[in-house]
Amino acid sequence: MKAGTGRGGGARRRVLAALAAVALTGGAVAGAVVVASQAGAATTTLRSLAEAKGKYFGVGAEESLLTGNSSYANIAATQFDMITPGNEMKWASVEATQGTYTWGPADQMVAFATANNERVRGHNLVWNSQLPSWLPGSFTSAQLQALLQKHITDEVTHFKGEIYTWDVVNEPFNGDGSYVQDLWYNAFGGNNYIADALTWAHAADPNALLCLNDYNIEGVNTKSTAMYTLVKSLLAAGVPISCVGLESHFVLGSVPSDMQTNIARFAALGVHVQITEVDDRILLPATTANLAQQATDYGNIVTACLGVTLCDGVTVWGIDDGNTWVTSTFPGYGAPLMWDANYVTKPAYNAVVTALGGTVSSTSASASASASATGGGSSGCTVAYVPNQWTGGFTANVTVKNTGSAAWSAWTVTFAFPGDQKITNAWNATTTQSGAAVSAVNMSYNGSVAAGASTNFGFQGTWTSSDASPTSFKVNGTTCT
Ligand code: XIL
């Protein structure tokens, strides 16, 4: 099956609108961060490393953060090449009032993805959770069957040609391998709702891959074997199933050692496997040892997927520890993602870069090494400058660590560009540039940096003859190491 090729009229209109917006504004689509072609990129990104291995690297994102949080949007635009709307395509989001569709937020995410040369996973069509309030408890079985067919047909048709893979049915199994006896199971008198849903989705967009998606099916166990048996029987019956999604919401240290074996047994059936919602929650507080274990876990997940050709890629369920469903869903747990709440990369990020065959940038490695080696000096700092460049343009993320013993209540970072860069916009700092000299001052919300803590800002700009990175930085007048 060839995925994601066709384009419906609606899809074409939205893409053209996005491209027109790029042309008019020189880069920004409705506030979205746009990154031009990755060709010639000087720096490692998860997406470029994954693509070199024939995989994607995706993120489960939220439209409100893409538009309201520029640090988040910048990472979503540069590090990933697949986006899953975290909630925006769920039934409760698209049809809160019966008969009235609200496609706006999901459409905007598709436009963001398109503008940044990323693909989209559709999530999800059939689930017993996040249903509109008008739906459960109000209809007969026959009515529910008709409503489900209409929902699937209308939503898949709306996004026809824009979706690489749909999670058609979400979380159909209990832990013991039995079916969840939810409203769909009951209305259809059994698990045949799954075959019907796949058939309806395929009819509406024959080019999309179609997944069954569930959690705790990452290793070989009772639940994953129930999924395996179901997929096998659907294939035997000629039902258009083409993919299994392993959500991969892990508790620290619980990535099964047979994850690759499990992926391989699904692939041997001829279906794609996608790692769809990775996070790895830590019983707080996160210690150095916990973060090291988390790095091992993330590396193992990526390695398991890389080992199987039909494993298409890995999606993480969020960007930063400040914006994750884990904190509200699992009290006491947190810190499950690859960036901390200040958008500083964690050891897990470096482990994923390494697993993907990349080299961890020596600047950031030495930044953390020298930070941990620094004792009780009164003032001190390290800076990691991570550029991402293309012909004529660049972005740079700057992470500044306070390695001194006193907190900062405000900061000014100064440096000089060795090249002819011109900053056009910045996030998490106000920049002023005079010739090559740049000064970046904290915003109202990020001036405080405790001893040992880090902060992060960045900017986008243009260059003509050289985008060489600055090598010397000062914070509040003190030269950083
Ligand atoms: C979560 C979202 O991240 C939250 O924002 C929302 O409140 C609840 O749902 N399995 C899934 C995802 O398939 O849709 C869930 O997403 C997380 C668990």
Short mmCIF file of N, CA and C and ligand atoms in Angstrom, two decimals, residues 62 85-87 90 123-124 127 129-130 167 170-171 213 215 247 249 276-277 279 317 324-326 328-329, ligand 1:
data_model
loop_
_atom_site.label_atom_id
_atom_site.label_comp_id
_atom_site.label_asym_id
_atom_site.label_seq_id
_atom_site.Cartn_x
_atom_site.Cartn_y
_atom_site.Cartn_z
N GLU A 62 0.10 19.74 20.52
CA GLU A 62 -1.18 20.41 20.75
C GLU A 62 -1.19 21.76 20.05
N PRO A 85 -1.84 15.08 16.10
CA PRO A 85 -2.62 15.95 16.98
C PRO A 85 -2.98 15.19 18.26
N GLY A 86 -2.62 15.74 19.41
CA GLY A 86 -2.83 15.04 20.68
C GLY A 86 -4.31 14.86 21.00
N ASN A 87 -5.12 15.84 20.67
CA ASN A 87 -6.55 15.78 20.96
C ASN A 87 -7.42 16.29 19.81
N LYS A 90 -9.85 14.06 17.80
CA LYS A 90 -10.74 13.14 18.53
C LYS A 90 -12.19 13.60 18.35
N HIS A 123 -5.33 10.81 14.65
CA HIS A 123 -5.56 10.14 15.94
C HIS A 123 -6.79 10.74 16.59
N ASN A 124 -7.84 10.02 16.86
CA ASN A 124 -8.14 8.67 16.41
C ASN A 124 -9.61 8.63 16.01
N TRP A 127 -12.91 5.19 19.66
CA TRP A 127 -12.40 5.04 21.03
C TRP A 127 -13.59 5.19 21.96
N SER A 129 -13.19 6.87 24.76
CA SER A 129 -12.86 8.03 25.58
C SER A 129 -12.89 9.29 24.73
N GLN A 130 -12.98 10.44 25.37
CA GLN A 130 -13.03 11.73 24.67
C GLN A 130 -14.07 11.73 23.54
N ASP A 167 -4.91 6.15 13.26
CA ASP A 167 -5.24 5.23 14.35
C ASP A 167 -6.74 5.04 14.23
N ASN A 170 -8.69 2.75 18.77
CA ASN A 170 -7.78 3.03 19.87
C ASN A 170 -8.14 2.18 21.08
N GLU A 171 -7.15 1.48 21.60
CA GLU A 171 -7.25 0.79 22.89
C GLU A 171 -8.44 -0.16 23.01
N ASN A 213 -4.33 0.72 17.59
CA ASN A 213 -3.36 1.33 18.49
C ASN A 213 -3.69 0.96 19.93
N TYR A 215 -1.94 0.31 24.28
CA TYR A 215 -0.81 0.42 25.22
C TYR A 215 -0.56 -0.92 25.89
N GLU A 247 1.68 2.14 21.71
CA GLU A 247 1.68 3.47 22.33
C GLU A 247 2.98 3.76 23.08
N HIS A 249 3.65 4.05 26.51
CA HIS A 249 3.65 4.90 27.71
C HIS A 249 4.31 4.08 28.81
N THR A 276 3.85 4.89 18.78
CA THR A 276 2.96 6.02 18.56
C THR A 276 2.92 7.09 19.66
N GLU A 277 3.25 6.76 20.90
CA GLU A 277 3.01 7.76 21.97
C GLU A 277 4.04 7.64 23.10
N ASP A 279 6.32 8.01 26.12
CA ASP A 279 6.83 8.81 27.24
C ASP A 279 7.29 7.81 28.29
N TRP A 317 5.17 11.44 22.91
CA TRP A 317 3.87 12.05 23.25
C TRP A 317 4.10 13.37 23.99
N THR A 324 2.78 17.82 29.62
CA THR A 324 2.57 16.39 29.41
C THR A 324 1.34 15.93 30.17
N TRP A 325 0.62 15.00 29.56
CA TRP A 325 -0.58 14.46 30.21
C TRP A 325 -0.22 13.66 31.46
N VAL A 326 1.06 13.27 31.59
CA VAL A 326 1.48 12.41 32.70
C VAL A 326 1.23 13.06 34.05
N SER A 328 -0.96 15.16 35.16
CA SER A 328 -2.32 15.14 35.67
C SER A 328 -2.90 13.73 35.75
N THR A 329 -2.37 12.82 34.94
CA THR A 329 -2.97 11.48 34.88
C THR A 329 -2.37 10.51 35.91
C1 XIL B 1 -4.28 12.07 26.08
C2 XIL B 1 -3.92 13.53 25.81
O1 XIL B 1 -2.51 13.66 25.75
C3 XIL B 1 -4.47 14.40 26.91
O2 XIL B 1 -4.26 15.77 26.62
C4 XIL B 1 -5.97 14.14 27.07
O3 XIL B 1 -6.47 14.88 28.18
C5 XIL B 1 -6.24 12.67 27.28
O4 XIL B 1 -5.66 11.93 26.22
N1 XIL B 1 -3.60 7.15 24.90
C6 XIL B 1 -4.00 7.81 23.77
C7 XIL B 1 -3.99 9.29 23.73
O5 XIL B 1 -4.26 7.16 22.75
O6 XIL B 1 -5.04 9.79 22.96
C8 XIL B 1 -4.06 9.89 25.11
O7 XIL B 1 -3.86 11.30 24.99
C9 XIL B 1 -3.02 9.26 26.01
C10 XIL B 1 -3.26 7.79 26.14
#
